[in-house]
PDB file of C-alpha atoms in Angstrom:
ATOM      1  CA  UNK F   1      -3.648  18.078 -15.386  1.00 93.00           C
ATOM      2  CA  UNK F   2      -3.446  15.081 -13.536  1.00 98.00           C
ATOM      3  CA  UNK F   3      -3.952  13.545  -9.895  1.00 98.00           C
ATOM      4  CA  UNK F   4      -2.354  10.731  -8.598  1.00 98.00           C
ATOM      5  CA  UNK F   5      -2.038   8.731  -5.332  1.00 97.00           C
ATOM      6  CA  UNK F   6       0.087   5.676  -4.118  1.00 97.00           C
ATOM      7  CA  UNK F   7       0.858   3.896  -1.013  1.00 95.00           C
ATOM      8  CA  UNK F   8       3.849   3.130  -0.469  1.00 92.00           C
ATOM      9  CA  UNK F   9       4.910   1.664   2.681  1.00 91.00           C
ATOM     10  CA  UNK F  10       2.950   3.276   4.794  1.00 93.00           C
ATOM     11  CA  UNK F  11       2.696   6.624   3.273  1.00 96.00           C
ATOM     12  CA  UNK F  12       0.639   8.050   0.943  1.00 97.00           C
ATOM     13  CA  UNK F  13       1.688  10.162  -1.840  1.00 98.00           C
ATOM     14  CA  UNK F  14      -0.409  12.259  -3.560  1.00 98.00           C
ATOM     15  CA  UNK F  15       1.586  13.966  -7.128  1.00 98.00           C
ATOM     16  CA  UNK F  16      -0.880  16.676  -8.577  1.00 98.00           C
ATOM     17  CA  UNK F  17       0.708  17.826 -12.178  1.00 98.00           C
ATOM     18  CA  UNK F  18      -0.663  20.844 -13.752  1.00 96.00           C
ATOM     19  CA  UNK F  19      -0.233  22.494 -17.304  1.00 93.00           C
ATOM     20  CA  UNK F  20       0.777  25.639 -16.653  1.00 92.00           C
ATOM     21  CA  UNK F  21       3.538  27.880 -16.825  1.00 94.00           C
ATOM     22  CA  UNK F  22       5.251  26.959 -13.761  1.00 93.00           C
ATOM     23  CA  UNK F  23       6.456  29.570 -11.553  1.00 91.00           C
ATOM     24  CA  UNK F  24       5.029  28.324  -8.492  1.00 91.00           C
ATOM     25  CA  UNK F  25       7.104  28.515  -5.047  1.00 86.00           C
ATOM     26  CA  UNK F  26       6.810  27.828  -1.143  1.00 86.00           C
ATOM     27  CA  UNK F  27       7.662  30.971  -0.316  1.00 84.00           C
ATOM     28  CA  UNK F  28       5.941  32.186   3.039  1.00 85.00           C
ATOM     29  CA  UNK F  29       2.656  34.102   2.259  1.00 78.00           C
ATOM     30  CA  UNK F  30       1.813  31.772  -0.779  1.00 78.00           C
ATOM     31  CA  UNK F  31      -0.966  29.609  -0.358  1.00 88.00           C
ATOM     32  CA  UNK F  32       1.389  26.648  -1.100  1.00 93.00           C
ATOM     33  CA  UNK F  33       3.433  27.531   1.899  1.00 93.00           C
ATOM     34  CA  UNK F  34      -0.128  27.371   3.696  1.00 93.00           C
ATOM     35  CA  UNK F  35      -0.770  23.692   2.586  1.00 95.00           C
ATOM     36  CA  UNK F  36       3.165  22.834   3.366  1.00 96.00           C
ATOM     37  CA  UNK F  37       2.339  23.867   7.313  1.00 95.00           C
ATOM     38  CA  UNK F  38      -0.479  22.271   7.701  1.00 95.00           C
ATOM     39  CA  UNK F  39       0.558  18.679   6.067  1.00 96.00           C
ATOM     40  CA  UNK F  40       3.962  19.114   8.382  1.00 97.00           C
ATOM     41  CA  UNK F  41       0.938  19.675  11.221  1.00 96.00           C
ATOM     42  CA  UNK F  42      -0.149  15.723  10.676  1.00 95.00           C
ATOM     43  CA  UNK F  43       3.796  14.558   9.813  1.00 96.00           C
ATOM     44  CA  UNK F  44       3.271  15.235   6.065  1.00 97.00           C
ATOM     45  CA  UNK F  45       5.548  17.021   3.375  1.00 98.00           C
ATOM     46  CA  UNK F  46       5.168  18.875   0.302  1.00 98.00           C
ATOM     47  CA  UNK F  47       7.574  18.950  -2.192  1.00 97.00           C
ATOM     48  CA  UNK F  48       7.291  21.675  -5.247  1.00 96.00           C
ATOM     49  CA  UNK F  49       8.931  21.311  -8.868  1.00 96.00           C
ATOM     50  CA  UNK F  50       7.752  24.560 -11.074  1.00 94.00           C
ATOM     51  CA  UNK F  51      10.294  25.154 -13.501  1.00 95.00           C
ATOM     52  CA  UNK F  52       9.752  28.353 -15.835  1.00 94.00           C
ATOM     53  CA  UNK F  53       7.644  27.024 -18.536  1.00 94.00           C
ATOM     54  CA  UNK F  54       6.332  24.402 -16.706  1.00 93.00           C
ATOM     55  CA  UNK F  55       4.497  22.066 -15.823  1.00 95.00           C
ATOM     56  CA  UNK F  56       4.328  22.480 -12.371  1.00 96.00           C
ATOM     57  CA  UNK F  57       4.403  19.293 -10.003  1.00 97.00           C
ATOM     58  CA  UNK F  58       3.184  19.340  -6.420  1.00 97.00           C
ATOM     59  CA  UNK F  59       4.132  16.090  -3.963  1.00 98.00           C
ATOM     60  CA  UNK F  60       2.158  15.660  -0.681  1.00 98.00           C
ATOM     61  CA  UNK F  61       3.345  13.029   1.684  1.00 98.00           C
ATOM     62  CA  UNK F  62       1.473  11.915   4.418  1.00 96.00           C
ATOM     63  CA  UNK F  63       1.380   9.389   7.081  1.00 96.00           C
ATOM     64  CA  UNK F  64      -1.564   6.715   6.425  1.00 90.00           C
ATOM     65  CA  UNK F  65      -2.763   6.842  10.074  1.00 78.00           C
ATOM     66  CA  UNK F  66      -1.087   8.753  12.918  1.00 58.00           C
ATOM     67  CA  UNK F  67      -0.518   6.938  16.075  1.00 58.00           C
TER      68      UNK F  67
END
């Protein structure tokens, strides 16, 4: 697994990469879906890739500083 972040013109960008089996989803209920509303709360996104076999790849994008 692996965890990293970048700023990139004003936004961070946090990639978290597991080794798993991948499967994962944004569907409502899911505790991904959870973190999804509550970075869009602060202007953020969340991006999933979790193809069947894995890895899975989680991308959280955030404003720096909110004005």
């Amino acid at each position: 697994a692996s965890v990293e972040v970048v700023v990139v013109g004003g936004l961070a960008v946090v990639v978290v990469t597991d080794d798993g089996t991948g499967g994962a989803a944004l569907a409502k209920g899911h505790g991904l879906s959870g973190l999804a509303d509550r970075l869009a709360g602060v202007d953020g996104s969340l991006t999933v890739d979790s193809p069947a076999g894995g890895p899975t790849q989680l991308t959280a994008t955030l404003p720096q500083s909110r004005d």
